[in-house]
Amino acid sequence: MTKARIDDRFAALKAEGRAAFIAYIMAGDPDLEQSFEILSGLPGAGADLIELGFPFSDPMAEGVPIQRAAQRSLAAKTTLAKTLDLVRRFRLQDTATPIVLMGYLNPVLNWGFEAFAAAAADAGADGLIIVDCPPEESGPLADALDAAGISLIRLAAPTTDDARLAIVARRTSGFMYYVSVAGVTGAKEADETAVAPAVVRVRQASGLPVAVGFGIKTPERAAAIARVADAAVVGSALVDEVAAALAEGSPATPKVLVKAAALAQAVRTARA
Amino acid sequence: MNATSPPNTWDSYPDVNGRFGDFGGRYVAETLMPLVLDLDRAYAAAKADPSFQAELNGYLTHYVGRPSPLYFAERLTQHFGGAKIYFKRDELNHTGAHKINNCMGQILLAMRMGKTRIIAETGAGQHGVATATVCARFGLPCIVYMGETDVERQKPNVFRMNLLGAEVRPVTSGTGTLKDAMNEAMRDWVTNVADTYYLIGTAAGPHPYPAMVRDFQSVIGTEARAQMLQMEGRLPDAVVACIGGGSNAIGLFHPFLADEGVRLIGVEAAGHGLESGLHAASLTGGRPGVLHGNKTYLLQDPDGQIIDAHSISAGLDYPGIGPEHAFLHDAGRAEYVSATDEEALDAFKLCAELEGIIPALEPAHALARVGEIAKDLGPDRIVLMNLCGRGDKDIFTVADALGRRI
């Protein structure tokens, strides 16, 4: 069961008494080979879990950095199948770091839920986050993922009240993803004083570790969130490093990994 | 054919989850789910409130100019030599298209909900103009997202929106067309959850938008049905409308759904031709998927990425279609055909020359199929087409296509 990889990782970190650093990158950004290099280097840079985005032409919940990452990825002819190939190659060298796929429903629906879930499990993916598939619409997807042993990780938002939180938590496993701000990714800044009580609420409703994302760009923010949550997710700030590398004509991998290492360090030492 | 309508079993759609059969639903980010559910409750309450309906009807009569006439297009009928051709004259509405029917309903709902900021997406700019108009009328700030490609090709409408006090925000993300404008409006909504009302212009998006927009546009079909009974003493044999997202078509079709003898014919935009790949015919050339909050037919590539639509008509230039049309298509209750850019241009000229009516390029697509339908039905039959917009906004596009300078 691949779900175990996520549970094991959070259990180990709890024993260490620290939060997880979750790094988000976009598959195929800036191209498949460089994104594989980045993916391969993330555990060494200190990523405890990895969210691997797969591109969609119309990413409605993303801010400009991840929109552009998706466009670069699509320009590099990335598909959902090629995204799973990256996971498969990664698993040849790392069997411990959980990989959670993140994206929009249409490419998954287009593949077929059962067939996709089986292929994702076979490649070595551990979880799936679908931004535009709320609990009300995710029954068939949840069934398919359950059958394949993959965690469906749902999002809770500042607009999610207690009654809805119970619905959101019902078929979620691995961890809950708390969207720290009402907005798109990478736009507003997460405020730990507002986030802290929400994390407690989500943790109580789900009985799961709570990862916080959507507004964390700097090591300082990451550390502040890591003091109140079980994991801090950073995405836009990492894909912005890819954009910066392309702008200056330098290789993307070292820039992304240096940034990831700084964020990981901040999370690791946040509660020290 | 019965003069009175039988009970409309089609009224049972959508179900409580916003489903028209397999289509529709609410595919939005969790942040928006509580807002969409709240809108559903607020709309259900307004729909059941006679004072809301009375207020809406008052504005439709005195501000929009309803009912719009039903007009016998005598010279086009003679020209084609088949069934009698009637136009529902929704191009005579204030702001020149059917869009304002929906905007008036939604702005009253937004105020009822206590929202203080209105956002909208627009393609050709007709929905943007209609939204800016009702916002001006009721004193609410209005922000319209419009793809930068469309800002360039629809300058008169951008200026109109500005005159009406709206802020037009050009959208450069994606490919800078209507679908990207809708993405950007969704991003605004998810960022401004407390005060903002998203006034969607077509019968698509997460539930309750497809049903709500249909209800507000059904005034078209309800009026036309009664007018036809009065003028001809019978129902039409076929009703025809153009389809982008499909709001004018569903507004015309819905009151006729239970009239089984009435053929419902939607005309999609075939652009340069279906075989060219450059078209906007989601039903004819697409397959089911999820975009913008609903499951419906979409133009998409083998990996499920959305493909850009193409049409000479910016109002039809959308890679999806309202979920109720997807349902009616699969259920076989409505027929969907298409017309190319060139066929629409020919119909545009024909309508101007024979009837003295310059139609918008959108209904020109419907008219492009009406001649054949009329001939096919034969004399003594009746075909009703929704002339859903006037062509003033299109004269630059048409001049360009005809190689003329104005």
XYZ file of C-alpha atoms in Angstrom:
678
model
C 0.000 0.000 0.000
C 1.483 3.274 -1.117
C -0.612 5.213 1.406
C 1.753 3.903 4.056
C 4.581 6.047 2.729
C 2.750 9.261 3.674
C 1.688 7.942 7.084
C 5.199 6.656 7.828
C 6.763 9.980 6.931
C 4.448 12.013 9.142
C 4.871 9.531 12.002
C 8.660 9.800 11.755
C 8.548 13.609 11.732
C 6.215 13.656 14.697
C 8.764 11.559 16.560
C 11.416 14.101 15.583
C 9.136 16.846 16.844
C 9.177 18.920 13.694
C 6.955 19.862 10.800
C 7.366 18.599 7.261
C 8.591 20.691 4.369
C 6.572 19.900 1.263
C 8.034 21.116 -2.005
C 5.764 21.651 -4.999
C 7.191 21.579 -8.498
C 5.535 21.296 -11.898
C 6.266 18.186 -13.934
C 7.906 19.103 -17.218
C 8.927 22.586 -16.080
C 11.013 23.819 -17.818
C 11.254 20.461 -19.590
C 10.967 16.815 -18.618
C 14.677 16.167 -18.072
C 15.312 19.226 -15.934
C 12.173 18.578 -13.908
C 13.435 15.048 -13.303
C 16.750 16.458 -12.076
C 14.888 18.803 -9.746
C 12.623 16.022 -8.507
C 15.637 13.766 -7.877
C 17.440 16.495 -5.956
C 14.560 17.557 -3.704
C 14.954 14.901 -0.977
C 18.647 15.789 -0.694
C 17.714 19.469 -0.420
C 15.469 18.622 2.509
C 12.002 18.072 1.059
C 10.122 15.629 3.295
C 7.279 15.157 0.839
C 6.943 16.230 -2.772
C 3.901 17.587 -4.534
C 4.321 16.988 -8.227
C 2.026 19.194 -10.273
C 0.731 17.998 -13.612
C -0.188 20.747 -16.049
C -3.626 21.917 -17.110
C -4.431 24.515 -19.734
C -6.901 26.331 -17.460
C -5.606 26.332 -13.870
C -8.341 28.393 -12.237
C -6.964 28.441 -8.687
C -3.387 29.328 -9.559
C -1.621 32.643 -9.377
C 0.721 33.814 -12.106
C 3.824 31.750 -11.106
C 2.105 28.352 -11.359
C 0.030 29.416 -14.368
C 3.291 30.162 -16.175
C 4.868 26.931 -14.952
C 1.921 25.029 -16.451
C 2.318 26.864 -19.728
C 6.050 26.063 -19.849
C 5.261 22.446 -19.055
C 2.635 22.194 -21.786
C 4.994 23.879 -24.241
C 7.453 21.085 -23.376
C 4.725 18.570 -24.357
C 4.216 17.249 -20.839
C 1.255 14.917 -20.386
C -0.206 13.121 -17.393
C 1.396 9.877 -18.612
C 4.820 11.541 -18.836
C 4.284 12.902 -15.323
C 3.812 9.340 -14.067
C 7.005 8.345 -15.914
C 8.878 10.893 -13.794
C 7.481 9.271 -10.645
C 8.466 5.819 -11.887
C 12.057 6.928 -12.544
C 12.212 8.674 -9.157
C 11.141 5.475 -7.386
C 14.178 3.637 -8.801
C 16.329 5.790 -6.546
C 14.020 6.782 -3.666
C 11.421 4.527 -2.105
C 10.801 6.584 1.050
C 9.840 10.115 -0.005
C 6.089 10.379 -0.602
C 4.947 11.892 -3.883
C 1.552 13.519 -4.113
C 0.266 14.400 -7.571
C -1.558 17.717 -7.799
C -3.617 19.215 -10.582
C -7.048 19.607 -12.130
C -9.713 17.043 -12.832
C -10.014 17.036 -16.601
C -6.770 15.241 -17.495
C -7.583 12.561 -14.884
C -11.195 12.229 -16.026
C -9.937 12.026 -19.585
C -7.671 9.080 -18.650
C -10.448 7.312 -16.702
C -10.425 7.174 -12.893
C -9.763 3.433 -12.443
C -7.111 3.188 -15.126
C -5.394 6.347 -13.920
C -5.408 5.268 -10.269
C -3.898 1.910 -11.179
C -1.220 3.539 -13.348
C -0.385 6.116 -10.676
C -0.035 3.407 -8.005
C 2.088 1.319 -10.339
C 4.385 4.300 -10.959
C 4.817 4.812 -7.219
C 2.639 7.830 -6.492
C 1.174 8.020 -2.994
C -1.553 10.637 -3.100
C -3.634 12.878 -5.309
C -4.886 16.423 -4.850
C -7.488 17.651 -7.335
C -8.139 21.347 -6.935
C -11.478 21.500 -8.760
C -13.087 18.369 -7.359
C -14.897 19.094 -4.077
C -16.259 16.236 -1.920
C -19.675 16.516 -3.558
C -18.182 15.513 -6.916
C -15.412 13.146 -5.904
C -17.204 9.876 -5.064
C -16.168 7.911 -8.173
C -12.616 9.265 -7.987
C -12.344 8.369 -4.286
C -13.546 4.818 -5.049
C -10.921 4.382 -7.747
C -8.124 5.740 -5.551
C -9.178 3.545 -2.631
C -9.014 0.485 -4.856
C -5.482 1.441 -5.923
C -4.328 2.327 -2.391
C -3.715 6.001 -3.166
C -4.641 8.761 -0.713
C -7.158 11.359 -1.788
C -5.978 14.536 -0.130
C -8.643 17.191 0.124
C -8.396 20.908 0.641
C -10.020 22.898 3.413
C -10.250 26.667 3.051
C -10.906 29.699 5.262
C -14.475 29.601 3.890
C -14.990 25.983 5.022
C -17.161 25.973 8.159
C -17.301 23.155 10.720
C -20.246 21.425 9.068
C -18.439 21.307 5.730
C -15.154 20.363 7.364
C -16.710 17.069 8.416
C -17.742 16.411 4.806
C -14.325 17.387 3.475
C -12.524 15.151 5.965
C -14.712 12.093 5.404
C -12.778 10.344 2.642
C -9.459 12.093 3.057
C -6.349 10.164 4.025
C -2.633 10.877 4.395
C -3.021 14.516 5.357
C -5.369 17.471 4.961
C -4.312 20.457 2.933
C -5.336 23.760 4.499
C -5.510 26.640 2.038
C -4.185 29.422 4.239
C -5.720 32.357 2.387
C -8.814 32.958 0.295
C -7.161 33.469 -3.043
C -5.005 31.920 -5.707
C -1.646 30.268 -5.122
C 1.297 32.509 -4.399
C -0.600 35.791 -4.096
C -1.499 36.746 -0.515
C 0.741 36.008 2.477
C -0.219 33.412 5.067
C -0.583 34.792 8.571
C 0.289 32.229 11.265
C -1.918 33.857 13.875
C -4.954 33.286 11.645
C -3.714 29.895 10.478
C -2.994 28.402 13.924
C -6.609 28.021 15.135
C -7.679 26.781 11.705
C -5.029 24.067 11.808
C -6.335 22.890 15.169
C -9.879 22.834 13.833
C -8.910 20.867 10.698
C -6.760 18.448 12.701
C -9.634 17.775 15.104
C -12.151 17.250 12.307
C -9.939 14.896 10.313
C -7.610 13.246 12.795
C -4.916 13.780 10.158
C -1.757 15.883 9.911
C -2.480 19.313 8.449
C -0.321 20.817 5.722
C -0.635 24.535 5.072
C -0.050 26.131 1.705
C -0.993 28.867 -0.797
C 0.736 31.841 0.879
C 4.250 30.778 1.847
C 7.129 32.219 -0.155
C 10.036 32.885 2.193
C 12.000 30.843 4.748
C 10.645 33.199 7.450
C 7.016 32.480 6.480
C 7.766 28.764 6.176
C 9.258 28.720 9.677
C 6.321 30.638 11.139
C 3.840 28.203 9.599
C 5.949 25.191 10.609
C 5.551 26.262 14.235
C 1.754 25.909 14.034
C 1.120 23.282 11.329
C 2.257 19.739 10.586
C 3.668 20.745 7.224
C 4.434 23.852 5.204
C 3.931 23.702 1.438
C 5.881 25.958 -0.911
C 5.180 26.011 -4.636
C 5.100 29.407 -6.334
C 8.448 30.462 -4.859
C 10.100 27.314 -6.276
C 8.627 27.556 -9.772
C 9.593 31.242 -9.775
C 13.203 30.026 -9.514
C 12.675 28.103 -12.753
C 11.352 31.278 -14.375
C 14.314 33.267 -13.063
C 16.792 30.692 -14.362
C 15.202 30.794 -17.806
C 15.295 34.597 -17.788
C 19.019 34.658 -17.088
C 19.819 31.643 -19.240
C 21.138 29.527 -16.390
C 20.265 25.921 -15.486
C 17.065 25.656 -13.436
C 17.982 22.730 -11.172
C 20.587 24.370 -8.902
C 18.490 27.503 -8.408
C 15.407 25.533 -7.404
C 17.355 23.236 -5.094
C 19.171 26.106 -3.351
C 15.808 27.751 -2.672
C 14.322 24.433 -1.507
C 17.273 23.873 0.851
C 16.798 27.295 2.448
C 13.094 26.649 2.963
C 13.747 23.140 4.316
C 16.326 24.473 6.743
C 13.876 27.081 8.016
C 11.185 24.438 8.572
C 13.612 22.012 10.267
C 14.813 24.583 12.753
C 11.485 26.364 13.280
C 10.649 24.673 16.543
C 14.229 24.445 17.836
C -50.564 20.342 -31.655
C -51.875 21.393 -28.270
C -52.277 25.076 -27.622
C -51.668 24.576 -23.925
C -48.403 23.211 -22.685
C -48.404 19.758 -21.067
C -46.637 19.413 -17.706
C -42.956 20.019 -18.336
C -41.144 16.945 -17.019
C -37.909 18.481 -18.278
C -38.373 20.975 -15.450
C -37.080 18.333 -13.048
C -33.561 19.096 -14.285
C -31.146 19.834 -12.829
C -31.342 17.624 -9.727
C -30.347 18.928 -6.278
C -26.700 18.444 -7.113
C -27.002 20.542 -10.224
C -26.933 17.564 -12.585
C -28.555 17.409 -15.980
C -28.163 13.653 -16.359
C -24.411 13.149 -16.390
C -23.649 16.829 -16.989
C -23.359 19.946 -14.856
C -22.363 19.685 -11.198
C -20.128 21.932 -9.117
C -16.462 21.434 -9.927
C -14.892 24.336 -8.075
C -12.105 24.804 -5.549
C -13.078 24.272 -1.920
C -12.714 28.006 -1.201
C -15.593 28.676 -3.603
C -17.824 25.750 -2.624
C -19.471 27.505 0.339
C -20.141 30.534 -1.901
C -21.668 28.430 -4.645
C -23.895 26.643 -2.115
C -24.883 29.988 -0.638
C -25.796 31.298 -4.096
C -27.889 28.179 -4.672
C -29.884 28.858 -1.510
C -30.239 32.568 -2.242
C -31.438 31.955 -5.787
C -33.936 29.298 -4.689
C -35.388 31.759 -2.179
C -35.569 34.575 -4.739
C -37.158 32.308 -7.324
C -39.903 31.430 -4.884
C -40.467 35.042 -3.852
C -43.218 36.795 -5.851
C -41.835 40.208 -4.941
C -38.490 39.338 -6.556
C -40.227 38.208 -9.721
C -42.419 41.318 -9.730
C -39.417 43.585 -9.351
C -37.583 41.768 -12.148
C -40.614 41.933 -14.433
C -40.909 45.650 -13.801
C -37.346 46.290 -14.941
C -37.714 43.916 -17.890
C -40.729 45.906 -19.073
C -39.623 49.450 -18.427
C -35.821 49.275 -18.670
C -35.038 46.362 -20.985
C -38.055 46.912 -23.217
C -39.773 43.553 -23.018
C -41.651 41.831 -24.444
C -39.588 41.878 -27.606
C -41.671 41.538 -30.782
C -42.261 38.346 -32.725
C -41.746 39.271 -36.359
C -42.749 37.491 -39.569
C -39.720 37.698 -41.869
C -41.753 37.804 -45.053
C -39.029 38.463 -47.591
C -36.695 35.814 -46.216
C -39.630 33.416 -46.269
C -40.228 34.249 -49.960
C -36.505 33.992 -50.653
C -36.203 30.476 -49.301
C -39.640 29.320 -50.469
C -40.363 27.001 -47.564
C -41.775 27.308 -44.059
C -42.761 30.700 -42.698
C -39.785 32.254 -40.920
C -40.325 34.183 -37.707
C -37.768 36.130 -35.694
C -37.909 36.651 -31.966
C -36.546 40.176 -31.858
C -34.285 40.050 -28.802
C -31.842 42.313 -30.607
C -34.248 45.145 -29.815
C -33.571 44.879 -26.083
C -31.707 47.665 -24.345
C -27.973 47.108 -25.024
C -28.777 45.207 -28.195
C -28.832 41.573 -27.206
C -30.451 38.961 -24.986
C -27.634 39.240 -22.433
C -29.408 41.878 -20.364
C -32.288 39.509 -19.480
C -29.854 37.501 -17.376
C -27.912 40.490 -16.060
C -31.039 42.134 -14.738
C -32.015 38.977 -12.870
C -28.577 38.413 -11.409
C -27.956 42.021 -10.350
C -31.208 42.022 -8.383
C -30.126 38.758 -6.774
C -26.661 40.141 -5.981
C -28.188 43.139 -4.206
C -30.596 40.882 -2.361
C -27.553 38.928 -1.151
C -25.899 42.131 0.060
C -22.995 41.909 -2.393
C -21.307 45.212 -3.153
C -18.882 44.429 -5.974
C -19.702 42.830 -9.342
C -17.304 40.933 -11.579
C -17.968 39.410 -14.986
C -16.213 37.812 -17.938
C -16.881 38.785 -21.509
C -15.911 37.582 -24.961
C -17.454 39.829 -27.618
C -18.221 42.355 -24.940
C -22.024 42.045 -25.098
C -22.264 40.456 -21.675
C -19.697 42.932 -20.365
C -21.755 45.846 -21.689
C -24.960 44.413 -20.244
C -23.281 43.869 -16.866
C -21.751 47.360 -16.891
C -25.202 48.720 -17.747
C -27.026 47.151 -14.807
C -24.139 48.052 -12.482
C -24.433 51.678 -13.582
C -28.197 51.559 -13.130
C -27.913 50.268 -9.559
C -24.713 52.033 -8.565
C -22.428 49.036 -8.049
C -18.745 48.899 -8.990
C -18.129 46.628 -11.971
C -14.980 44.856 -13.121
C -15.058 43.038 -16.444
C -12.389 40.499 -17.406
C -11.784 40.327 -21.131
C -9.105 38.455 -23.058
C -6.577 40.850 -24.549
C -7.218 39.379 -28.005
C -10.884 40.283 -27.596
C -10.080 43.738 -26.179
C -8.288 44.395 -29.444
C -11.015 43.088 -31.771
C -13.978 44.539 -29.843
C -12.786 48.073 -29.116
C -16.227 49.728 -29.410
C -17.577 47.532 -26.633
C -14.558 48.238 -24.422
C -15.279 51.943 -24.837
C -18.975 51.377 -24.080
C -18.106 49.576 -20.853
C -15.807 52.419 -19.879
C -18.534 54.970 -20.578
C -20.797 52.969 -18.277
C -18.222 53.250 -15.522
C -16.886 49.704 -15.615
C -13.235 48.781 -15.342
C -12.152 46.448 -18.149
C -9.209 44.272 -17.163
C -7.414 42.733 -20.158
C -6.471 39.104 -19.513
C -3.109 38.004 -20.837
C -2.938 34.562 -19.231
C -3.454 31.477 -21.355
C -4.435 32.531 -24.860
C -6.200 35.763 -23.926
C -9.733 34.795 -24.998
C -13.092 34.150 -23.320
C -12.062 30.977 -21.481
C -9.090 32.804 -19.966
C -11.326 35.726 -19.000
C -13.538 33.233 -17.177
C -10.508 31.714 -15.419
C -9.428 35.178 -14.313
C -12.910 36.062 -13.045
C -12.884 32.831 -11.003
C -9.492 33.851 -9.587
C -10.903 37.228 -8.613
C -13.913 35.582 -6.961
C -11.765 33.146 -4.959
C -9.701 36.128 -3.765
C -12.649 38.390 -2.853
C -15.057 35.960 -1.269
C -16.834 38.285 1.138
C -18.191 41.126 -0.991
C -18.047 39.982 -4.593
C -20.782 38.604 -6.846
C -19.669 36.802 -10.015
C -22.205 37.579 -12.723
C -21.697 34.779 -15.264
C -22.983 35.566 -18.733
C -23.872 32.172 -20.107
C -25.729 29.042 -19.033
C -22.524 27.370 -17.860
C -20.322 27.303 -14.756
C -20.975 25.581 -11.430
C -24.546 24.930 -10.294
C -26.753 26.987 -9.883
C -25.504 29.181 -12.756
C -26.655 26.985 -15.667
C -30.169 26.645 -14.235
C -30.348 30.249 -13.043
C -29.184 31.774 -16.329
C -31.598 29.483 -18.175
C -34.449 30.647 -15.966
C -33.647 34.314 -16.548
C -33.338 33.753 -20.310
C -36.489 31.634 -20.520
C -38.430 34.870 -20.859
C -37.419 34.607 -24.538
C -39.132 31.268 -25.132
C -42.078 31.969 -22.859
C -42.903 35.172 -24.706
C -42.268 33.675 -28.137
C -44.487 30.686 -27.437
C -47.406 32.895 -26.356
C -46.845 35.329 -29.235
C -46.807 32.504 -31.760
C -50.040 31.093 -30.403
C -51.586 34.533 -30.699
C -50.337 35.274 -34.229
C -50.594 31.854 -35.815
C -52.875 29.989 -33.450
C -50.337 27.193 -33.253
C -46.834 26.357 -32.128
C -43.853 26.493 -34.492
C -42.527 23.290 -36.068
C -38.951 24.167 -35.269
C -37.145 26.722 -33.111
C -33.569 27.649 -33.953
C -30.837 29.497 -32.059
C -27.074 29.942 -32.212
C -24.926 28.412 -29.483
C -21.709 29.521 -27.866
C -22.186 28.846 -24.171
C -25.829 28.503 -25.127
C -27.790 30.969 -22.997
C -30.024 32.424 -25.704
C -30.678 28.946 -27.082
C -31.612 27.405 -23.751
C -33.788 30.456 -23.020
C -35.644 29.843 -26.270
C -35.730 26.038 -26.041
C -36.705 25.496 -22.443
C -40.350 26.634 -22.604
C -40.770 24.369 -25.675
C -39.149 21.249 -24.192
C -42.449 19.593 -23.347
C -43.918 20.390 -26.777
C -42.765 17.209 -28.408
C -43.813 18.289 -31.885
C -41.447 21.243 -31.785
C -37.951 20.512 -33.082
C -35.221 22.326 -31.160
C -32.197 23.123 -33.292
C -28.973 24.654 -31.976
C -26.374 26.020 -34.385
C -22.752 25.930 -33.269
C -19.935 27.919 -34.851
C -17.943 25.815 -37.312
C -15.308 28.536 -37.839
C -13.150 27.627 -40.826
C -14.956 24.259 -41.010
C -15.164 21.308 -38.636
C -12.464 19.425 -40.542
C -10.056 22.393 -40.197
C -9.861 21.998 -36.423
C -10.451 25.758 -36.162
C -13.999 25.900 -34.847
C -16.106 26.335 -31.716
C -18.459 23.358 -32.123
C -18.121 21.655 -28.727
C -20.982 19.188 -29.243
C -20.135 18.267 -32.802
C -16.361 18.277 -32.401
C -15.704 17.806 -28.678
C -16.202 15.248 -25.926
C -17.265 15.323 -22.260
C -14.911 16.800 -19.687
C -14.762 19.268 -16.794
C -14.018 22.981 -17.134
C -15.201 26.149 -15.388
C -17.136 24.332 -12.728
C -19.225 21.991 -14.850
C -19.071 18.726 -16.731
C -20.010 19.189 -20.357
C -18.784 18.743 -23.912
C -15.428 20.451 -24.446
C -12.918 20.955 -27.197
C -9.865 19.144 -25.842
C -6.737 17.342 -26.950
C -5.990 13.650 -26.296
C -4.473 14.527 -22.884
C -7.501 16.494 -21.695
C -6.015 19.951 -22.289
C -8.556 22.496 -23.482
C -8.172 23.600 -27.094
C -8.867 27.170 -28.162
C -12.067 27.704 -30.046
C -12.239 29.678 -33.255
C -15.121 31.670 -34.661
C -15.524 34.950 -36.532
C -18.099 35.664 -33.856
C -16.398 36.466 -30.560
C -19.657 35.599 -28.770
C -19.493 31.973 -29.935
C -15.754 31.618 -29.456
C -15.854 29.303 -26.426
C -14.530 25.722 -26.171
C -17.432 24.492 -24.009
C -21.204 24.587 -23.924
C -23.796 24.809 -21.176
C -24.412 21.417 -19.513
C -28.141 21.381 -20.274
C -27.342 21.420 -23.991
C -24.944 18.514 -23.483
C -27.818 16.681 -21.797
C -30.425 17.560 -24.446
C -27.938 16.461 -27.108
C -27.351 13.063 -25.516
C -31.057 12.664 -24.702
C -31.877 13.388 -28.338
C -34.412 16.109 -27.478
C -32.492 18.835 -29.310
C -30.538 18.691 -32.557
C -27.206 20.444 -32.965
C -25.773 21.508 -36.288
C -23.140 24.060 -37.254
C -22.411 26.955 -39.618
C -19.027 28.234 -40.809
C -17.703 31.804 -40.642
C -18.408 32.171 -44.367
C -21.971 30.886 -44.124
C -22.640 33.250 -41.231
C -21.298 36.201 -43.231
C -23.567 35.338 -46.172
C -26.567 35.122 -43.839
C -25.562 38.406 -42.214
C -25.655 40.180 -45.598
C -28.864 38.448 -46.665
C -30.700 39.506 -43.524
C -29.566 43.118 -43.919
C -30.546 43.251 -47.580
C -33.901 41.447 -47.407
C -35.250 42.392 -44.006
C -33.517 45.664 -43.193
C -32.128 44.115 -40.038
C -28.405 43.951 -39.401
C -28.038 40.919 -37.168
C -25.134 40.162 -34.876
C -22.730 37.555 -36.250
C -23.925 35.143 -33.561
C -27.571 34.808 -34.760
C -26.273 35.034 -38.342
C -24.973 31.502 -37.663
C -28.504 30.400 -36.794
C -29.900 32.136 -39.859
C -27.344 30.322 -42.010
C -29.188 27.066 -41.238
C -32.728 28.484 -41.190
C -33.065 28.542 -44.988
C -32.466 24.793 -45.287
C -34.663 24.058 -42.312
C -37.487 26.123 -43.836
C -37.141 24.358 -47.187
C -36.928 21.005 -45.473
C -40.118 21.658 -43.487
C -41.952 22.987 -46.539
C -44.748 25.572 -46.883
C -47.507 25.706 -44.266
C -44.926 25.057 -41.586
C -43.324 27.537 -39.228
C -39.739 28.023 -38.110
C -38.884 30.437 -35.302
C -35.394 31.826 -34.884
C -34.043 33.863 -32.014
C -32.471 37.012 -33.381
C -30.554 37.360 -30.167
C -28.372 40.366 -30.973
C -27.926 43.282 -33.333
C -24.918 43.671 -35.578
C -23.718 47.197 -34.847
C -20.825 45.789 -32.819
C -19.776 43.580 -35.749
C -19.516 46.072 -38.593
C -15.737 46.350 -38.239
C -15.256 42.584 -38.221
C -17.548 42.173 -41.201
C -15.912 44.999 -43.153
C -12.573 43.338 -42.482
C -13.826 39.959 -43.661
C -15.239 41.543 -46.819
C -11.981 43.370 -47.476
C -13.599 46.793 -47.049
C -12.386 49.788 -45.071
C -14.656 51.924 -42.940
